[in-house]
Amino acid sequence: MASRSLTRTLALAFAGTTLAVFALVGSVLYFALDREVKQQDDLDIVLIARHARRLVEELGTLADLSRHADRLTSQVLGNAALSMEILGADRNVLLAYNTEGIADPATPSPALSRRIGETQRIVQGDIAEWHTARGVPVRGVATDALLRDGTRVTLIIARNMTDRWVLLDYYRDRLYWTGLAGVLLAFLMSSMLVRESLRPLREIASKAGTVTVDRLGTRIEAGNVPRELAALVASLNRMLDRLHDGFQRLSQYTADLAHDMRTPLGNLRSATEVVLARPHGVDEYQAALVSNLEECDRLSRMIESVLFLARAEHPQFAVRLGDLDAAKELAHIADYFEGLADDAGVHLRVTGDAHLRADAELFRRAVSNLLANALRYTPRGGDITLSAEASPDAVRVTVANQGPTIAPELLERIFDRFYRVDPSRRRETNSSGSTGLGLAIVRTIMDLHGGRAHAESDAASTRFTLTFPKSFHPPPPRQ
């Protein structure tokens, strides 16, 4: 389906609004003029009828009507649209002036059906409106009058409204054409104005079109855009910042992953080449296979960690929260690592008592990573303490160990993927089996729980703390 033009849509909307306004205003003016014209004509008819009735009542007999005809018809003289007619008791015409096209001898005037008595006051509400047999519009009034001898006559004052209809039709046509021209002008002007108003959007789109993988640092200037678009520009720039940061982290992550995978692959290749270089004894072959197996295990752990981080960032990854006894879980983890701790000459202690809501599998993995990291850097004869402490709003699980101090500026960066701390924090070899992803997995697990992982280090010990909020409710997996 073809996309709509925003410029054309807005221009049509403005034109439609203009048409509606013109139609409303034009209708109001038209009907106001029509009412004003009728009121003025009706007032003239009423005043003429009142005056003419007084003149008739001053006459003595029917014969006086003929003698004073000029005096009576002078009331409508000077206006070709006005007419006067005086009827006798049997509806015979006694006097008529300018009644051509209005009076119809075969059809009595409709004003007679609303005839006013000789003693009643003539008002504008008494005006009747009708059309002749030829379709001529007429407005008029009929009233009785008594001569001095008691003879009753009927006086009819009428006005031919054809000229008024012509005036109103002309005025209506002018409104039509003026409205049409106004709508056309509004459409053209609004098209130009909307197009000019949308120019900042086109500039934003043009600037955004220059952003490529090689130019993720490009930003949209917000200084010249209208206030209404400032929020859009700010959102786009923040999105570009996130994309740039994400791409940088992805590039660094890929480079670090390739570097870390190259080491065990190089070890595998070197050991295999040494074995294949010349014949060896069974013990040497077994030693080489054991070394290769260790490197394979290291690669497997690295791949499994990378896959976990990828799954954890997927919208459909679900966290299954449950009530856990933190002390009991920590005791189980300590029992699992007891053999490794004995080999390293490190003593494990579990303290505290707290309950929390967490995914049991993820909780154990996070604490196990911290404990494995602590075992890696705790000197022989040192202590590692696993503790759980409850507060009104959170539960804090801490893994503390003795060992070299971590610089304050590195305490947050150690949770980055493949980040390497100062060499004093590492063994001389990679026999520890570290993949550089353990603390990154810990932070990801805490993010999934709406919590926080942070580290503290001083001369006494290094402490990794996991803060689990009590009021966290994970969002449902997105489809």
Coordinates of C-alpha atoms in Angstrom, one line a residue:
M1 CA 0.0 0.0 0.0
A2 CA 1.3 3.4 -0.9
S3 CA 2.5 5.6 2.0
R4 CA 0.6 8.7 2.8
S5 CA 2.1 12.2 2.3
L6 CA 2.1 14.0 5.6
T7 CA 2.3 17.4 3.7
R8 CA -0.7 16.5 1.6
T9 CA -2.6 15.1 4.6
L10 CA -2.0 18.3 6.7
A11 CA -2.8 20.6 3.7
L12 CA -6.1 18.7 3.1
A13 CA -6.9 18.9 6.8
F14 CA -6.3 22.7 6.8
A15 CA -8.3 23.1 3.6
G16 CA -11.2 21.1 5.1
T17 CA -11.1 23.1 8.3
T18 CA -11.1 26.3 6.2
L19 CA -14.1 25.0 4.2
A20 CA -16.0 24.2 7.4
V21 CA -15.3 27.6 8.8
F22 CA -16.3 29.4 5.6
A23 CA -19.5 27.3 5.4
L24 CA -20.4 28.1 9.0
V25 CA -19.6 31.8 8.7
G26 CA -21.2 32.0 5.3
S27 CA -24.4 30.3 6.5
V28 CA -24.6 32.5 9.5
L29 CA -24.2 35.7 7.4
Y30 CA -26.6 34.4 4.7
F31 CA -29.4 33.6 7.2
A32 CA -28.7 36.8 9.2
L33 CA -29.1 38.8 6.0
D34 CA -32.2 36.9 5.0
R35 CA -33.8 37.6 8.4
E36 CA -32.7 41.2 8.5
V37 CA -34.2 41.8 5.0
K38 CA -37.5 40.2 5.9
Q39 CA -37.7 42.0 9.2
Q40 CA -37.2 45.4 7.5
D41 CA -39.7 44.6 4.7
D42 CA -42.2 43.3 7.3
L43 CA -41.8 46.5 9.3
D44 CA -42.5 48.5 6.2
I45 CA -45.6 46.4 5.4
V46 CA -46.9 46.8 9.0
L47 CA -46.4 50.6 9.1
I48 CA -48.1 51.0 5.6
A49 CA -51.0 48.8 6.7
R50 CA -51.5 50.7 9.9
H51 CA -51.5 54.1 8.1
A52 CA -53.7 52.9 5.2
R53 CA -56.2 51.5 7.7
R54 CA -56.5 54.8 9.5
L55 CA -57.0 56.6 6.1
V56 CA -59.8 54.2 5.1
E57 CA -61.5 54.7 8.5
E58 CA -61.6 58.4 7.9
L59 CA -63.7 57.9 4.7
G60 CA -67.4 58.1 4.9
T61 CA -68.7 55.7 2.1
L62 CA -67.5 53.4 -0.5
A63 CA -67.7 56.2 -3.0
D64 CA -65.0 58.0 -1.1
L65 CA -62.6 55.2 -1.9
S66 CA -62.6 56.2 -5.6
R67 CA -62.3 59.9 -4.9
H68 CA -59.4 59.5 -2.5
A69 CA -57.7 56.7 -4.4
D70 CA -54.5 58.7 -5.0
R71 CA -54.3 59.5 -1.3
L72 CA -54.6 55.8 -0.3
T73 CA -52.2 54.5 -3.0
S74 CA -49.6 57.1 -2.1
Q75 CA -48.7 54.8 0.8
V76 CA -47.1 52.3 -1.5
L77 CA -46.1 54.8 -4.2
G78 CA -42.4 54.9 -4.9
N79 CA -41.7 51.2 -4.3
A80 CA -42.5 49.1 -7.3
A81 CA -42.5 45.9 -5.2
L82 CA -45.4 47.1 -2.9
S83 CA -49.0 46.7 -3.8
M84 CA -52.4 47.7 -2.3
E85 CA -55.8 46.1 -2.7
I86 CA -59.1 46.9 -1.1
L87 CA -61.9 44.3 -1.2
G88 CA -65.6 44.7 -0.5
A89 CA -67.8 42.4 1.6
D90 CA -68.2 40.0 -1.2
R91 CA -64.5 40.0 -2.0
N92 CA -65.0 42.2 -5.0
V93 CA -62.1 44.5 -5.8
L94 CA -62.8 48.1 -4.9
L95 CA -59.3 49.5 -5.3
A96 CA -56.1 47.9 -6.6
Y97 CA -52.6 49.3 -7.2
N98 CA -49.6 47.5 -8.6
T99 CA -51.2 44.1 -8.1
E100 CA -50.1 42.7 -11.5
G101 CA -48.4 39.3 -10.9
I102 CA -49.4 39.2 -7.3
A103 CA -53.2 39.2 -7.2
D104 CA -55.0 36.2 -8.6
P105 CA -58.7 36.7 -9.2
A106 CA -59.4 33.0 -9.2
T107 CA -57.5 32.3 -6.0
P108 CA -58.0 34.4 -2.8
S109 CA -54.9 35.8 -1.2
P110 CA -53.6 33.5 1.5
A111 CA -53.2 36.6 3.7
L112 CA -57.1 36.7 4.0
S113 CA -57.0 33.5 6.1
R114 CA -55.0 35.4 8.7
R115 CA -57.1 38.6 8.3
I116 CA -56.8 41.0 11.3
G117 CA -59.9 42.6 12.8
E118 CA -60.4 46.3 12.5
T119 CA -59.7 46.9 16.2
Q120 CA -56.6 44.6 16.5
R121 CA -53.1 46.0 16.4
I122 CA -51.1 45.1 13.3
V123 CA -47.8 43.5 14.2
Q124 CA -45.0 41.8 12.3
G125 CA -46.1 38.4 13.5
D126 CA -49.3 38.8 11.4
I127 CA -47.3 38.8 8.1
A128 CA -48.2 35.9 5.8
E129 CA -45.9 34.5 3.2
W130 CA -47.0 32.7 0.0
H131 CA -46.2 32.1 -3.6
T132 CA -48.5 33.0 -6.5
A133 CA -49.5 30.5 -9.2
R134 CA -46.5 31.7 -11.2
G135 CA -44.2 31.0 -8.3
V136 CA -43.7 34.7 -7.3
P137 CA -42.8 35.0 -3.6
V138 CA -45.0 37.4 -1.7
R139 CA -45.2 38.6 1.9
G140 CA -48.2 40.6 3.0
V141 CA -50.9 41.3 5.6
A142 CA -54.7 41.7 5.4
T143 CA -56.8 43.7 7.8
D144 CA -60.4 44.8 8.1
A145 CA -61.4 48.5 8.2
L146 CA -64.7 50.2 8.9
L147 CA -65.9 53.2 7.0
R148 CA -67.8 55.9 8.9
D149 CA -71.1 54.5 7.6
G150 CA -70.2 51.2 9.1
T151 CA -69.3 49.4 5.8
R152 CA -66.6 46.8 6.3
V153 CA -63.8 46.5 3.8
T154 CA -60.6 44.4 3.7
L155 CA -57.3 46.1 3.1
I156 CA -54.4 44.0 1.7
I157 CA -50.8 45.3 1.7
A158 CA -48.3 42.9 -0.1
R159 CA -44.7 43.0 -1.3
N160 CA -43.2 41.1 -4.2
M161 CA -40.1 39.5 -2.8
T162 CA -38.5 38.6 -6.1
D163 CA -35.9 41.3 -5.8
R164 CA -35.0 40.1 -2.4
W165 CA -34.5 36.6 -3.6
V166 CA -32.3 37.8 -6.4
L167 CA -30.2 39.7 -3.9
L168 CA -29.9 36.7 -1.6
D169 CA -29.1 34.3 -4.5
Y170 CA -26.4 36.7 -5.6
Y171 CA -25.0 36.9 -2.1
R172 CA -25.1 33.1 -1.7
D173 CA -23.3 32.6 -5.0
R174 CA -20.6 35.1 -3.9
L175 CA -20.2 33.2 -0.7
Y176 CA -19.8 29.9 -2.6
W177 CA -17.1 31.2 -5.0
T178 CA -15.3 33.1 -2.2
G179 CA -15.3 30.0 0.0
L180 CA -14.1 27.9 -2.9
A181 CA -11.3 30.3 -3.6
G182 CA -10.4 30.5 0.1
V183 CA -10.2 26.8 0.4
L184 CA -8.0 26.5 -2.7
L185 CA -5.8 29.3 -1.4
A186 CA -5.7 27.7 2.1
F187 CA -4.6 24.3 0.5
L188 CA -1.8 25.9 -1.5
M189 CA -0.6 28.1 1.3
S190 CA -0.8 25.3 3.9
S191 CA 1.1 23.0 1.6
M192 CA 3.9 25.5 1.4
L193 CA 3.8 26.2 5.1
V194 CA 3.7 22.5 6.1
R195 CA 6.5 21.7 3.7
E196 CA 8.6 24.5 5.2
S197 CA 7.7 23.5 8.7
L198 CA 8.7 19.9 8.0
R199 CA 12.1 21.0 6.6
P200 CA 13.8 20.3 10.0
L201 CA 12.5 16.8 9.9
R202 CA 14.0 16.3 6.4
E203 CA 17.2 17.6 7.7
I204 CA 17.1 15.3 10.7
A205 CA 16.4 12.4 8.3
S206 CA 19.3 13.4 6.0
K207 CA 21.6 13.7 9.0
A208 CA 20.5 10.3 10.3
G209 CA 21.1 8.8 6.9
T210 CA 24.8 9.7 7.2
V211 CA 25.2 7.4 10.2
T212 CA 26.9 4.2 9.3
V213 CA 28.9 1.6 11.1
D214 CA 32.1 3.6 10.4
R215 CA 30.4 6.8 11.6
L216 CA 28.5 5.9 14.7
G217 CA 30.0 9.0 16.4
T218 CA 27.9 11.2 14.2
R219 CA 25.3 13.2 16.1
I220 CA 22.3 15.4 15.1
E221 CA 22.7 19.1 16.0
A222 CA 19.8 20.2 18.2
G223 CA 20.6 23.9 18.2
N224 CA 18.5 24.9 15.1
V225 CA 15.5 22.5 15.4
P226 CA 12.1 23.7 16.7
R227 CA 11.3 23.1 20.4
E228 CA 8.7 20.5 19.4
L229 CA 11.5 18.4 17.7
A230 CA 14.1 18.9 20.4
A231 CA 12.9 15.8 22.3
L232 CA 13.0 13.7 19.1
V233 CA 16.6 14.9 18.4
A234 CA 17.6 14.2 21.9
S235 CA 16.1 10.7 21.8
L236 CA 17.9 10.0 18.5
N237 CA 21.2 11.2 19.9
R238 CA 20.7 9.0 23.0
M239 CA 19.9 6.1 20.7
L240 CA 23.1 6.7 18.7
D241 CA 25.0 6.9 22.0
R242 CA 23.7 3.6 23.0
L243 CA 24.4 2.1 19.6
H244 CA 27.9 3.5 19.6
D245 CA 28.5 2.2 23.1
G246 CA 27.0 -1.2 22.3
F247 CA 29.0 -1.5 19.1
Q248 CA 32.2 -0.5 20.9
R249 CA 31.5 -3.0 23.7
L250 CA 30.7 -5.7 21.1
S251 CA 33.9 -5.0 19.2
Q252 CA 35.9 -5.1 22.3
Y253 CA 34.0 -8.2 23.5
T254 CA 34.7 -9.9 20.1
A255 CA 38.4 -9.0 20.2
D256 CA 38.7 -10.2 23.8
L257 CA 36.9 -13.4 23.0
A258 CA 39.1 -14.1 20.0
H259 CA 42.2 -13.3 22.1
D260 CA 41.1 -15.6 25.0
M261 CA 40.1 -18.4 22.7
R262 CA 43.4 -18.2 20.8
T263 CA 45.4 -19.0 23.9
P264 CA 43.9 -22.4 24.6
L265 CA 43.8 -23.2 20.9
G266 CA 47.5 -22.3 20.6
N267 CA 48.2 -24.5 23.6
L268 CA 46.4 -27.4 22.0
R269 CA 48.2 -26.9 18.7
S270 CA 51.6 -26.5 20.4
A271 CA 51.2 -29.6 22.6
T272 CA 50.0 -31.6 19.6
E273 CA 52.8 -30.5 17.4
V274 CA 55.4 -31.4 20.1
V275 CA 53.9 -34.9 20.4
L276 CA 53.8 -35.4 16.7
A277 CA 57.3 -34.1 16.1
R278 CA 58.9 -37.4 17.2
P279 CA 58.0 -40.6 18.9
H280 CA 57.3 -40.4 22.7
G281 CA 56.6 -42.8 25.5
V282 CA 53.2 -43.6 26.8
D283 CA 53.5 -41.3 29.8
E284 CA 54.4 -38.4 27.5
Y285 CA 51.4 -39.1 25.3
Q286 CA 49.1 -39.3 28.3
A287 CA 50.5 -36.0 29.7
A288 CA 49.9 -34.3 26.4
L289 CA 46.3 -35.6 26.2
V290 CA 45.7 -34.5 29.8
S291 CA 46.9 -31.0 28.9
N292 CA 44.8 -30.9 25.8
L293 CA 41.8 -32.1 27.8
E294 CA 42.3 -29.2 30.2
E295 CA 42.4 -26.7 27.4
C296 CA 39.3 -28.3 25.9
D297 CA 37.5 -27.9 29.2
R298 CA 38.6 -24.3 29.4
L299 CA 37.2 -23.7 25.9
S300 CA 34.0 -25.5 26.8
R301 CA 33.6 -23.3 29.9
M302 CA 34.2 -20.2 27.9
I303 CA 31.7 -21.1 25.2
E304 CA 29.1 -22.1 27.8
S305 CA 29.6 -18.7 29.6
V306 CA 29.3 -16.8 26.3
L307 CA 26.1 -18.7 25.5
F308 CA 24.6 -18.0 28.9
L309 CA 25.3 -14.3 28.5
A310 CA 23.7 -14.3 25.1
R311 CA 20.6 -16.1 26.4
A312 CA 20.3 -13.8 29.4
E313 CA 20.1 -10.8 27.1
H314 CA 17.3 -12.4 25.0
P315 CA 13.8 -10.9 25.7
Q316 CA 12.4 -14.4 26.2
F317 CA 14.8 -15.3 29.0
A318 CA 12.6 -16.2 32.0
V319 CA 13.6 -15.8 35.7
R320 CA 11.8 -18.3 38.0
L321 CA 11.7 -16.7 41.4
G322 CA 11.3 -18.8 44.5
D323 CA 11.7 -18.4 48.2
L324 CA 15.3 -19.4 49.2
D325 CA 17.0 -19.9 52.6
A326 CA 20.2 -18.0 51.9
A327 CA 22.1 -19.6 54.8
K328 CA 21.2 -23.1 53.6
E329 CA 22.1 -22.3 50.0
L330 CA 25.4 -20.8 51.0
A331 CA 26.2 -23.9 53.1
H332 CA 25.5 -26.2 50.2
I333 CA 27.8 -24.1 47.9
A334 CA 30.5 -24.1 50.5
D335 CA 30.2 -27.9 50.8
Y336 CA 30.6 -28.3 47.1
F337 CA 33.8 -26.2 47.1
E338 CA 35.2 -27.7 50.2
G339 CA 37.6 -30.1 48.3
L340 CA 39.0 -27.2 46.2
A341 CA 39.4 -25.1 49.3
D342 CA 41.3 -27.8 51.1
D343 CA 43.6 -28.2 48.1
A344 CA 44.2 -24.4 48.1
G345 CA 44.7 -24.3 51.9
V346 CA 41.8 -21.9 52.4
H347 CA 39.2 -22.1 55.1
L348 CA 35.5 -21.5 54.2
R349 CA 33.0 -20.0 56.7
V350 CA 29.2 -19.4 56.3
T351 CA 27.4 -16.8 58.6
G352 CA 24.1 -15.0 58.7
D353 CA 20.5 -16.0 58.3
A354 CA 18.2 -14.5 55.7
H355 CA 15.5 -15.5 53.2
L356 CA 15.2 -14.1 49.7
R357 CA 13.3 -14.5 46.5
A358 CA 15.5 -15.5 43.6
D359 CA 16.0 -18.1 40.9
A360 CA 17.8 -20.9 42.7
E361 CA 19.9 -22.0 39.8
L362 CA 21.0 -18.5 39.0
F363 CA 21.7 -17.7 42.6
R364 CA 23.9 -20.7 43.0
R365 CA 25.8 -19.8 39.8
A366 CA 26.4 -16.2 40.9
V367 CA 27.7 -17.2 44.3
S368 CA 29.7 -20.1 42.9
N369 CA 31.5 -17.7 40.5
L370 CA 32.3 -15.3 43.3
L371 CA 33.6 -18.2 45.4
A372 CA 35.7 -19.6 42.6
N373 CA 37.1 -16.1 42.0
A374 CA 37.9 -15.8 45.8
L375 CA 39.6 -19.2 45.8
R376 CA 41.7 -18.1 42.9
Y377 CA 43.1 -15.1 44.7
T378 CA 43.1 -16.0 48.4
P379 CA 46.6 -16.9 49.7
R380 CA 47.1 -20.3 51.4
G381 CA 46.0 -20.2 55.0
G382 CA 43.5 -17.4 54.3
D383 CA 39.8 -17.3 55.0
I384 CA 36.7 -16.9 52.7
T385 CA 33.5 -15.8 54.4
L386 CA 30.0 -16.3 52.8
S387 CA 27.4 -14.2 54.6
A388 CA 23.7 -13.3 54.2
E389 CA 22.2 -10.2 55.8
A390 CA 18.6 -9.0 55.6
S391 CA 17.4 -5.4 55.7
P392 CA 13.9 -4.0 55.4
D393 CA 14.1 -3.6 51.7
A394 CA 16.8 -6.0 50.5
V395 CA 18.9 -9.1 51.2
R396 CA 22.7 -8.8 50.8
V397 CA 24.9 -11.8 50.1
T398 CA 28.6 -11.2 50.6
V399 CA 31.7 -13.2 49.6
A400 CA 34.8 -11.8 51.4
N401 CA 38.3 -13.0 51.0
Q402 CA 41.8 -12.0 52.0
G403 CA 44.3 -11.2 49.3
P404 CA 45.8 -8.3 47.2
T405 CA 43.8 -5.1 47.2
I406 CA 42.0 -4.0 44.1
A407 CA 42.4 -0.3 43.1
P408 CA 39.2 1.8 43.6
E409 CA 39.1 2.8 40.0
L410 CA 38.9 -0.9 38.9
L411 CA 36.2 -2.0 41.3
E412 CA 33.4 -1.4 38.7
R413 CA 35.4 -2.4 35.6
I414 CA 36.2 -5.9 36.9
F415 CA 32.6 -6.9 36.1
D416 CA 33.1 -6.1 32.4
R417 CA 33.5 -9.1 30.1
F418 CA 37.1 -10.3 29.7
Y419 CA 38.4 -7.3 31.7
R420 CA 41.9 -8.0 33.1
V421 CA 42.9 -6.5 36.4
D422 CA 46.4 -5.7 37.4
P423 CA 48.7 -8.8 37.0
S424 CA 49.2 -8.9 40.8
R425 CA 45.6 -10.2 41.0
R426 CA 46.4 -13.2 38.7
R427 CA 48.3 -16.4 38.9
E428 CA 51.3 -16.7 36.7
T429 CA 49.6 -19.3 34.6
N430 CA 46.1 -20.0 33.4
S431 CA 45.9 -23.2 35.4
S432 CA 43.1 -21.7 37.4
G433 CA 40.7 -22.2 34.6
S434 CA 39.4 -18.6 34.6
T435 CA 37.6 -17.5 31.4
G436 CA 37.3 -13.8 32.3
L437 CA 33.5 -14.0 32.2
G438 CA 32.7 -15.1 35.8
L439 CA 32.1 -11.6 37.2
A440 CA 30.3 -10.5 34.0
I441 CA 27.9 -13.4 34.5
V442 CA 27.4 -12.4 38.2
R443 CA 26.4 -8.8 37.1
T444 CA 24.0 -10.2 34.4
I445 CA 22.3 -12.5 37.0
M446 CA 21.9 -9.5 39.4
D447 CA 20.4 -7.4 36.5
L448 CA 17.9 -10.2 35.9
H449 CA 16.9 -10.0 39.5
G450 CA 16.6 -6.2 39.6
G451 CA 19.5 -6.2 42.0
R452 CA 23.1 -4.9 42.1
A453 CA 26.6 -6.5 42.3
H454 CA 29.4 -4.4 43.6
A455 CA 32.9 -4.8 45.1
E456 CA 34.8 -3.2 47.9
S457 CA 38.5 -3.8 48.6
D458 CA 40.9 -2.6 51.3
A459 CA 43.9 -3.9 53.2
A460 CA 41.8 -6.2 55.3
S461 CA 39.8 -8.0 52.6
T462 CA 38.0 -7.9 49.2
R463 CA 34.2 -8.1 49.4
F464 CA 31.8 -8.9 46.6
T465 CA 28.2 -8.1 47.6
L466 CA 25.0 -9.2 45.8
T467 CA 22.0 -7.0 46.7
F468 CA 18.6 -8.7 46.1
P469 CA 15.6 -6.3 46.4
K470 CA 12.5 -7.7 48.2
S471 CA 10.0 -6.0 46.0
F472 CA 11.3 -7.1 42.6
H473 CA 8.8 -8.6 40.1
P474 CA 10.4 -9.7 36.9
P475 CA 8.6 -8.7 33.6
P476 CA 7.1 -11.5 31.6
P477 CA 9.1 -12.8 28.7
R478 CA 8.5 -10.7 25.5
Q479 CA 7.3 -12.6 22.5

